[in-house]
Amino acid sequence: MTIHAAQDVARASLEKDGDSTRLSVAGRWTIHNSETMESLLAGMERLPAGRLHVDLSQLTGLDTAGAWLLHRYRGDLEFRGVRVEFDGLRPTYATLLEEVERLHPPPWKPEHHPWSLFGMFERTGRQVVEVGGDVRSVLHIVGSLVSVLTNVIRRPRCLRLPSVATQFDRVCIGAVPIVMLMSFLIGAIIAQQGGFYLRQFGAEVYVVDLSGVLVLREIGVILTAIMVAGRSGSAFTAEIGSMKMREEIDALHVIGLSVTEVLVLPRLLALIIAMPILTFLSNLAALFGAGLISWIYLDIAPRVFIQLMKAAVTPETLMVGIVKAPFMALIVGLVACVEGMKVSGSSESLGTHTTLSVVKAIFMVIVVDGLFAIFFSSIGI
């Protein structure tokens, strides 16, 4: 069987001799004849398992496209059990075919990691190195912030107030509804669950003390920080990461602008200002939810709830949660900006670092809250 291409540019003939088959390839197998070459190979009849000799001695031209087609054709036949051998190939063409075969991606195989003690030590060591790199990156941004703040104090005009106002609108004002709604629900749940168990001992009135102290000292600020990390921290990472992908960060360096001054400082200032406000509003919403449930579920009138709340909490109780808020904001902002700067040039990297930003920020918020709890307990507050 012989198949002729238009203008006799590329040719291929298939001859059978017992169990052996011979395929003669001739003409110019280049990108200009790619459609013809595809039709030539597609028109070949299906060969049974055996041996196929491909005669390439009559080739007058071969480029990467032709070499790839021949390589793919051989791979398809060998997958079906046909042994393929190339004969009469010029040294230059043989080099091209070898290069195409070398660069062909290997089939994907799932990695199997059998458990071993040394493997566990290795993974632990790698994680420790990654943590050290994160700490170094955070310290780098902190040092850069100190330098930028020193410059801002000397020249206040360097502070980009419109950027700070824009970020404050997004971080604080835009987050008020969701923060207050979640806090209201959490406060209501605390009051309901506390009243349910305290009622068994006839001490349901102490649900006011429970709600007031727990919300003002811990729940309000932690809940606000977690929601800010998931909402604003992820947004910071995605914004800076997308700018890194589009090489806008490099453009800022080229034109002589400080990335910390333009991108990091306005976001951190807006977050530090917004967190105490959001924490205070979160406290109000949570206490309102606790008071509403106490009235409906425990028959504690609002007037009585307020009187008991005044006796249970002090100004120091409120300030414990408010004092934590700026530190939580600083942690969330630093982690978000560091992860944004680590984004590489792919969307997968952007998604990975956005997820890591939220996870690391929430983890650090809880750790810092525990340290604050130890500190305030040690000084008797």
CSV table of C-alpha atoms in Angstrom, one decimal:
chain,number,residue,atom,x,y,z
A,1,MET,CA,0.0,0.0,0.0
A,2,THR,CA,1.4,3.4,-1.0
A,3,ILE,CA,0.0,6.8,0.0
A,4,HIS,CA,1.1,9.9,-1.9
A,5,ALA,CA,0.9,13.4,-0.6
A,6,ALA,CA,0.1,16.5,-2.7
A,7,GLN,CA,2.9,17.5,-5.0
A,8,ASP,CA,4.8,14.4,-3.9
A,9,VAL,CA,6.4,16.3,-1.0
A,10,ALA,CA,6.1,13.6,1.7
A,11,ARG,CA,5.7,9.9,1.0
A,12,ALA,CA,5.2,6.8,3.0
A,13,SER,CA,4.9,3.2,1.8
A,14,LEU,CA,4.1,0.1,3.8
A,15,GLU,CA,5.3,-3.4,2.7
A,16,LYS,CA,4.7,-6.7,4.5
A,17,ASP,CA,7.1,-9.6,4.4
A,18,GLY,CA,5.9,-12.4,6.6
A,19,ASP,CA,6.0,-11.4,10.2
A,20,SER,CA,8.2,-8.4,9.4
A,21,THR,CA,6.8,-5.1,8.0
A,22,ARG,CA,8.7,-2.3,6.4
A,23,LEU,CA,7.7,1.3,6.3
A,24,SER,CA,9.6,3.6,3.8
A,25,VAL,CA,9.4,7.3,4.6
A,26,ALA,CA,10.6,9.7,2.0
A,27,GLY,CA,10.4,13.4,1.1
A,28,ARG,CA,10.5,16.5,3.3
A,29,TRP,CA,8.9,15.9,6.8
A,30,THR,CA,8.8,19.4,8.0
A,31,ILE,CA,6.3,21.8,9.7
A,32,HIS,CA,5.1,23.0,6.3
A,33,ASN,CA,3.8,19.5,5.5
A,34,SER,CA,2.5,18.7,8.9
A,35,GLU,CA,-1.1,18.2,7.8
A,36,THR,CA,0.1,15.9,5.0
A,37,MET,CA,2.3,13.9,7.5
A,38,GLU,CA,-0.6,13.5,9.9
A,39,SER,CA,-2.8,12.1,7.2
A,40,LEU,CA,0.0,9.8,6.0
A,41,LEU,CA,0.5,8.2,9.5
A,42,ALA,CA,-3.2,8.2,10.3
A,43,GLY,CA,-3.9,6.3,7.0
A,44,MET,CA,-1.6,3.5,7.8
A,45,GLU,CA,-3.4,0.2,8.5
A,46,ARG,CA,-3.4,-1.2,12.0
A,47,LEU,CA,-0.4,-3.5,12.4
A,48,PRO,CA,-0.5,-6.7,14.5
A,49,ALA,CA,2.1,-7.4,17.1
A,50,GLY,CA,5.5,-8.0,15.5
A,51,ARG,CA,8.4,-6.1,14.2
A,52,LEU,CA,8.4,-2.9,12.0
A,53,HIS,CA,11.4,-1.5,10.2
A,54,VAL,CA,11.2,2.1,9.3
A,55,ASP,CA,13.4,3.1,6.4
A,56,LEU,CA,14.4,6.8,6.8
A,57,SER,CA,17.2,6.8,4.2
A,58,GLN,CA,15.1,8.6,1.6
A,59,LEU,CA,14.3,11.6,3.9
A,60,THR,CA,15.3,14.9,2.3
A,61,GLY,CA,14.3,17.1,5.2
A,62,LEU,CA,13.3,16.6,8.8
A,63,ASP,CA,12.6,19.2,11.5
A,64,THR,CA,11.2,19.0,15.1
A,65,ALA,CA,7.6,18.6,13.9
A,66,GLY,CA,8.5,15.7,11.7
A,67,ALA,CA,10.7,14.1,14.4
A,68,TRP,CA,7.9,14.5,16.9
A,69,LEU,CA,5.3,12.8,14.6
A,70,LEU,CA,7.7,9.9,14.0
A,71,HIS,CA,8.4,9.6,17.7
A,72,ARG,CA,4.7,9.6,18.5
A,73,TYR,CA,3.9,7.1,15.8
A,74,ARG,CA,6.6,4.7,17.2
A,75,GLY,CA,5.3,5.2,20.7
A,76,ASP,CA,1.7,4.3,19.7
A,77,LEU,CA,2.9,1.2,17.9
A,78,GLU,CA,5.1,0.0,20.7
A,79,PHE,CA,2.2,0.5,23.2
A,80,ARG,CA,0.3,-2.0,21.0
A,81,GLY,CA,3.1,-4.5,21.1
A,82,VAL,CA,4.9,-3.7,17.8
A,83,ARG,CA,8.7,-3.5,17.9
A,84,VAL,CA,9.8,-0.5,15.9
A,85,GLU,CA,13.3,0.1,14.6
A,86,PHE,CA,14.6,3.1,12.6
A,87,ASP,CA,17.0,2.2,9.8
A,88,GLY,CA,19.1,4.4,7.4
A,89,LEU,CA,18.9,7.5,9.5
A,90,ARG,CA,21.4,10.3,8.9
A,91,PRO,CA,23.4,11.3,12.0
A,92,THR,CA,21.9,14.8,12.1
A,93,TYR,CA,18.4,13.4,11.9
A,94,ALA,CA,19.3,10.8,14.6
A,95,THR,CA,20.4,13.5,16.9
A,96,LEU,CA,17.1,15.4,16.4
A,97,LEU,CA,15.1,12.3,17.1
A,98,GLU,CA,17.1,11.5,20.3
A,99,GLU,CA,16.6,15.0,21.5
A,100,VAL,CA,12.8,14.8,21.0
A,101,GLU,CA,12.7,11.5,22.8
A,102,ARG,CA,14.8,12.9,25.7
A,103,LEU,CA,12.5,15.9,26.1
A,104,HIS,CA,9.4,13.8,26.0
A,105,PRO,CA,7.7,14.1,29.4
A,106,PRO,CA,7.6,10.7,31.3
A,107,PRO,CA,4.3,9.3,32.3
A,108,TRP,CA,3.1,10.4,35.7
A,109,LYS,CA,3.5,8.0,38.5
A,110,PRO,CA,2.3,8.6,42.0
A,111,GLU,CA,5.1,9.0,44.5
A,112,HIS,CA,5.2,6.4,47.2
A,113,HIS,CA,6.9,7.4,50.5
A,114,PRO,CA,7.3,4.4,52.7
A,115,TRP,CA,7.5,5.4,56.4
A,116,SER,CA,10.9,5.5,57.9
A,117,LEU,CA,12.6,7.1,60.9
A,118,PHE,CA,15.1,8.9,58.7
A,119,GLY,CA,12.3,10.1,56.4
A,120,MET,CA,10.5,11.6,59.4
A,121,PHE,CA,13.6,13.4,60.6
A,122,GLU,CA,14.2,14.7,57.1
A,123,ARG,CA,10.6,16.0,56.8
A,124,THR,CA,10.9,17.6,60.2
A,125,GLY,CA,14.1,19.2,59.3
A,126,ARG,CA,12.7,20.6,56.1
A,127,GLN,CA,9.7,22.1,58.0
A,128,VAL,CA,12.1,23.6,60.5
A,129,VAL,CA,14.0,25.2,57.7
A,130,GLU,CA,10.8,26.6,56.2
A,131,VAL,CA,9.8,28.0,59.5
A,132,GLY,CA,13.2,29.7,59.8
A,133,GLY,CA,12.7,31.1,56.3
A,134,ASP,CA,9.3,32.5,57.3
A,135,VAL,CA,10.8,34.1,60.4
A,136,ARG,CA,13.6,35.6,58.4
A,137,SER,CA,11.0,37.0,55.9
A,138,VAL,CA,8.9,38.5,58.6
A,139,LEU,CA,12.0,40.1,60.3
A,140,HIS,CA,13.0,41.5,56.9
A,141,ILE,CA,9.6,43.2,56.4
A,142,VAL,CA,9.7,44.4,60.1
A,143,GLY,CA,13.1,46.0,59.5
A,144,SER,CA,11.9,47.6,56.3
A,145,LEU,CA,8.8,48.9,58.1
A,146,VAL,CA,11.0,50.5,60.8
A,147,SER,CA,13.1,52.2,58.1
A,148,VAL,CA,10.0,53.4,56.3
A,149,LEU,CA,8.3,54.7,59.5
A,150,THR,CA,11.5,56.6,60.4
A,151,ASN,CA,11.3,58.2,57.0
A,152,VAL,CA,7.6,59.0,57.5
A,153,ILE,CA,8.2,60.6,60.8
A,154,ARG,CA,10.8,62.9,59.3
A,155,ARG,CA,8.7,63.6,56.2
A,156,PRO,CA,5.0,63.0,57.0
A,157,ARG,CA,4.1,63.7,53.3
A,158,CYS,CA,5.6,60.3,52.5
A,159,LEU,CA,2.6,58.6,54.2
A,160,ARG,CA,0.1,57.7,51.6
A,161,LEU,CA,-3.1,58.7,53.4
A,162,PRO,CA,-5.5,58.0,50.5
A,163,SER,CA,-4.2,54.4,50.4
A,164,VAL,CA,-4.6,54.0,54.1
A,165,ALA,CA,-8.2,55.4,53.9
A,166,THR,CA,-9.0,53.0,51.0
A,167,GLN,CA,-7.6,50.0,52.9
A,168,PHE,CA,-9.4,51.1,56.1
A,169,ASP,CA,-12.7,51.2,54.2
A,170,ARG,CA,-12.2,47.7,52.9
A,171,VAL,CA,-10.8,46.2,56.1
A,172,CYS,CA,-13.0,47.9,58.7
A,173,ILE,CA,-16.2,49.3,57.3
A,174,GLY,CA,-16.7,46.5,54.8
A,175,ALA,CA,-16.1,43.9,57.5
A,176,VAL,CA,-18.6,45.3,60.1
A,177,PRO,CA,-21.7,43.4,59.0
A,178,ILE,CA,-20.1,39.9,58.9
A,179,VAL,CA,-18.1,40.5,62.1
A,180,MET,CA,-21.2,41.7,64.1
A,181,LEU,CA,-23.4,38.9,62.7
A,182,MET,CA,-20.9,36.1,63.6
A,183,SER,CA,-20.3,37.7,67.0
A,184,PHE,CA,-24.0,38.0,67.7
A,185,LEU,CA,-24.5,34.3,66.9
A,186,ILE,CA,-21.5,33.2,69.0
A,187,GLY,CA,-22.6,35.3,72.0
A,188,ALA,CA,-26.1,33.8,71.7
A,189,ILE,CA,-24.6,30.2,71.6
A,190,ILE,CA,-22.4,30.9,74.6
A,191,ALA,CA,-25.4,32.1,76.6
A,192,GLN,CA,-27.7,29.2,75.6
A,193,GLN,CA,-25.1,26.5,76.3
A,194,GLY,CA,-24.0,28.1,79.5
A,195,GLY,CA,-27.6,28.6,80.7
A,196,PHE,CA,-28.5,25.0,79.8
A,197,TYR,CA,-25.8,23.5,82.0
A,198,LEU,CA,-25.9,26.1,84.8
A,199,ARG,CA,-29.7,25.7,85.1
A,200,GLN,CA,-29.1,22.1,86.4
A,201,PHE,CA,-27.4,23.6,89.4
A,202,GLY,CA,-29.8,26.5,89.9
A,203,ALA,CA,-27.0,28.9,88.9
A,204,GLU,CA,-28.3,30.2,85.5
A,205,VAL,CA,-27.8,33.7,86.7
A,206,TYR,CA,-24.0,33.2,86.4
A,207,VAL,CA,-24.4,33.0,82.6
A,208,VAL,CA,-24.1,36.8,82.6
A,209,ASP,CA,-20.7,36.6,84.3
A,210,LEU,CA,-19.7,33.8,81.9
A,211,SER,CA,-20.7,35.7,78.8
A,212,GLY,CA,-19.3,39.0,79.9
A,213,VAL,CA,-15.8,37.9,80.9
A,214,LEU,CA,-15.4,35.3,78.1
A,215,VAL,CA,-16.5,37.7,75.4
A,216,LEU,CA,-14.6,40.7,76.5
A,217,ARG,CA,-11.4,39.0,77.4
A,218,GLU,CA,-11.1,36.2,74.8
A,219,ILE,CA,-13.9,35.4,72.3
A,220,GLY,CA,-14.4,38.9,70.9
A,221,VAL,CA,-10.8,39.6,69.9
A,222,ILE,CA,-10.1,36.0,68.8
A,223,LEU,CA,-13.2,35.7,66.7
A,224,THR,CA,-12.5,39.1,65.1
A,225,ALA,CA,-8.9,38.3,64.3
A,226,ILE,CA,-9.8,34.9,62.7
A,227,MET,CA,-12.5,36.6,60.5
A,228,VAL,CA,-10.1,39.4,59.6
A,229,ALA,CA,-7.4,36.8,58.7
A,230,GLY,CA,-9.8,34.9,56.5
A,231,ARG,CA,-11.3,38.0,54.9
A,232,SER,CA,-8.6,40.7,54.8
A,233,GLY,CA,-5.5,38.6,55.2
A,234,SER,CA,-6.3,36.4,52.3
A,235,ALA,CA,-7.2,39.5,50.2
A,236,PHE,CA,-3.8,41.1,51.0
A,237,THR,CA,-2.0,37.9,50.0
A,238,ALA,CA,-4.0,37.6,46.7
A,239,GLU,CA,-3.4,41.3,45.8
A,240,ILE,CA,0.3,41.3,46.4
A,241,GLY,CA,0.7,37.9,44.9
A,242,SER,CA,-1.1,38.8,41.7
A,243,MET,CA,1.1,41.9,41.5
A,244,LYS,CA,4.1,39.7,41.9
A,245,MET,CA,2.8,37.5,39.1
A,246,ARG,CA,2.3,40.4,36.7
A,247,GLU,CA,5.8,41.7,37.7
A,248,GLU,CA,4.3,45.0,39.1
A,249,ILE,CA,6.5,44.5,42.2
A,250,ASP,CA,9.6,44.5,40.0
A,251,ALA,CA,8.3,47.6,38.2
A,252,LEU,CA,8.1,49.4,41.6
A,253,HIS,CA,11.7,48.5,42.2
A,254,VAL,CA,12.7,49.7,38.8
A,255,ILE,CA,11.1,53.2,39.2
A,256,GLY,CA,12.7,53.5,42.6
A,257,LEU,CA,9.7,53.1,44.9
A,258,SER,CA,9.7,51.1,48.1
A,259,VAL,CA,7.4,48.2,48.1
A,260,THR,CA,7.0,48.4,51.9
A,261,GLU,CA,6.1,52.1,51.7
A,262,VAL,CA,3.6,51.7,48.8
A,263,LEU,CA,2.0,48.3,49.5
A,264,VAL,CA,2.7,47.0,53.0
A,265,LEU,CA,2.6,50.1,55.3
A,266,PRO,CA,-0.9,51.4,54.2
A,267,ARG,CA,-2.4,47.9,54.7
A,268,LEU,CA,-0.8,47.4,58.1
A,269,LEU,CA,-1.8,50.8,59.4
A,270,ALA,CA,-5.4,50.3,58.2
A,271,LEU,CA,-5.5,46.9,59.8
A,272,ILE,CA,-4.0,48.1,63.1
A,273,ILE,CA,-6.5,51.0,63.3
A,274,ALA,CA,-9.4,48.8,62.3
A,275,MET,CA,-8.9,45.8,64.6
A,276,PRO,CA,-9.7,47.6,67.9
A,277,ILE,CA,-12.8,49.1,66.4
A,278,LEU,CA,-14.0,45.8,65.0
A,279,THR,CA,-13.2,44.1,68.4
A,280,PHE,CA,-15.3,46.6,70.2
A,281,LEU,CA,-18.2,46.2,67.8
A,282,SER,CA,-17.8,42.4,68.1
A,283,ASN,CA,-18.0,42.6,71.9
A,284,LEU,CA,-21.2,44.7,71.6
A,285,ALA,CA,-22.8,42.3,69.2
A,286,ALA,CA,-21.8,39.2,71.2
A,287,LEU,CA,-23.2,40.7,74.5
A,288,PHE,CA,-26.4,41.7,72.7
A,289,GLY,CA,-26.8,38.2,71.5
A,290,ALA,CA,-26.1,36.8,75.0
A,291,GLY,CA,-28.6,39.2,76.6
A,292,LEU,CA,-31.3,38.4,74.0
A,293,ILE,CA,-30.9,34.6,74.7
A,294,SER,CA,-30.8,35.2,78.4
A,295,TRP,CA,-34.1,37.1,78.2
A,296,ILE,CA,-35.8,34.5,76.0
A,297,TYR,CA,-34.3,31.3,77.3
A,298,LEU,CA,-33.5,32.1,81.0
A,299,ASP,CA,-36.1,34.8,81.8
A,300,ILE,CA,-33.4,37.3,82.7
A,301,ALA,CA,-34.8,40.7,81.9
A,302,PRO,CA,-32.5,43.1,80.0
A,303,ARG,CA,-32.4,45.5,83.0
A,304,VAL,CA,-31.2,42.7,85.3
A,305,PHE,CA,-28.8,41.5,82.6
A,306,ILE,CA,-27.2,45.0,82.4
A,307,GLN,CA,-27.0,45.3,86.2
A,308,LEU,CA,-25.3,41.9,86.6
A,309,MET,CA,-23.0,42.7,83.7
A,310,LYS,CA,-21.8,45.9,85.5
A,311,ALA,CA,-21.1,43.9,88.6
A,312,ALA,CA,-19.3,41.1,86.7
A,313,VAL,CA,-16.9,43.1,84.4
A,314,THR,CA,-14.6,45.9,85.0
A,315,PRO,CA,-12.9,48.4,82.6
A,316,GLU,CA,-9.7,46.2,82.8
A,317,THR,CA,-11.7,43.3,81.4
A,318,LEU,CA,-12.7,45.3,78.4
A,319,MET,CA,-9.2,46.7,77.9
A,320,VAL,CA,-7.6,43.2,78.0
A,321,GLY,CA,-9.3,42.4,74.7
A,322,ILE,CA,-8.8,45.8,73.1
A,323,VAL,CA,-5.1,45.8,73.9
A,324,LYS,CA,-4.6,42.5,72.1
A,325,ALA,CA,-6.3,43.7,68.9
A,326,PRO,CA,-3.4,45.8,67.4
A,327,PHE,CA,-0.9,43.0,68.0
A,328,MET,CA,-3.3,40.5,66.3
A,329,ALA,CA,-3.7,43.0,63.4
A,330,LEU,CA,0.1,43.3,63.1
A,331,ILE,CA,0.5,39.5,63.0
A,332,VAL,CA,-2.2,39.0,60.4
A,333,GLY,CA,-0.9,41.8,58.2
A,334,LEU,CA,2.7,40.6,58.3
A,335,VAL,CA,1.9,37.0,57.6
A,336,ALA,CA,-0.4,38.1,54.7
A,337,CYS,CA,2.2,40.4,53.1
A,338,VAL,CA,5.1,37.8,53.5
A,339,GLU,CA,3.0,35.1,51.9
A,340,GLY,CA,2.1,37.5,49.1
A,341,MET,CA,5.7,38.3,48.4
A,342,LYS,CA,6.5,34.5,48.2
A,343,VAL,CA,4.1,33.9,45.3
A,344,SER,CA,5.8,32.7,42.1
A,345,GLY,CA,4.5,33.0,38.5
A,346,SER,CA,1.6,30.5,38.6
A,347,SER,CA,-2.0,30.6,39.7
A,348,GLU,CA,-1.3,27.4,41.7
A,349,SER,CA,1.3,29.2,43.7
A,350,LEU,CA,-1.1,32.1,44.3
A,351,GLY,CA,-3.8,29.7,45.7
A,352,THR,CA,-1.3,27.8,47.8
A,353,HIS,CA,0.1,30.9,49.5
A,354,THR,CA,-3.3,32.4,50.0
A,355,THR,CA,-4.3,29.3,51.9
A,356,LEU,CA,-1.1,29.3,53.8
A,357,SER,CA,-1.6,32.9,54.7
A,358,VAL,CA,-4.9,32.2,56.4
A,359,VAL,CA,-3.7,29.0,58.2
A,360,LYS,CA,-0.5,30.6,59.5
A,361,ALA,CA,-2.3,33.8,60.6
A,362,ILE,CA,-5.0,31.9,62.5
A,363,PHE,CA,-2.3,29.7,64.1
A,364,MET,CA,-0.2,32.7,65.2
A,365,VAL,CA,-3.2,34.6,66.5
A,366,ILE,CA,-4.1,31.7,68.8
A,367,VAL,CA,-0.5,31.4,70.0
A,368,VAL,CA,-0.2,35.1,70.7
A,369,ASP,CA,-3.6,35.0,72.6
A,370,GLY,CA,-2.2,32.2,74.8
A,371,LEU,CA,0.9,34.3,75.5
A,372,PHE,CA,-1.2,37.3,76.4
A,373,ALA,CA,-3.4,35.1,78.7
A,374,ILE,CA,-0.3,33.9,80.6
A,375,PHE,CA,1.0,37.5,80.8
A,376,PHE,CA,-2.2,39.0,82.1
A,377,SER,CA,-2.6,36.2,84.6
A,378,SER,CA,0.9,36.7,85.9
A,379,ILE,CA,0.3,40.4,86.6
A,380,GLY,CA,-3.1,39.7,88.2
A,381,ILE,CA,-5.5,41.1,85.5
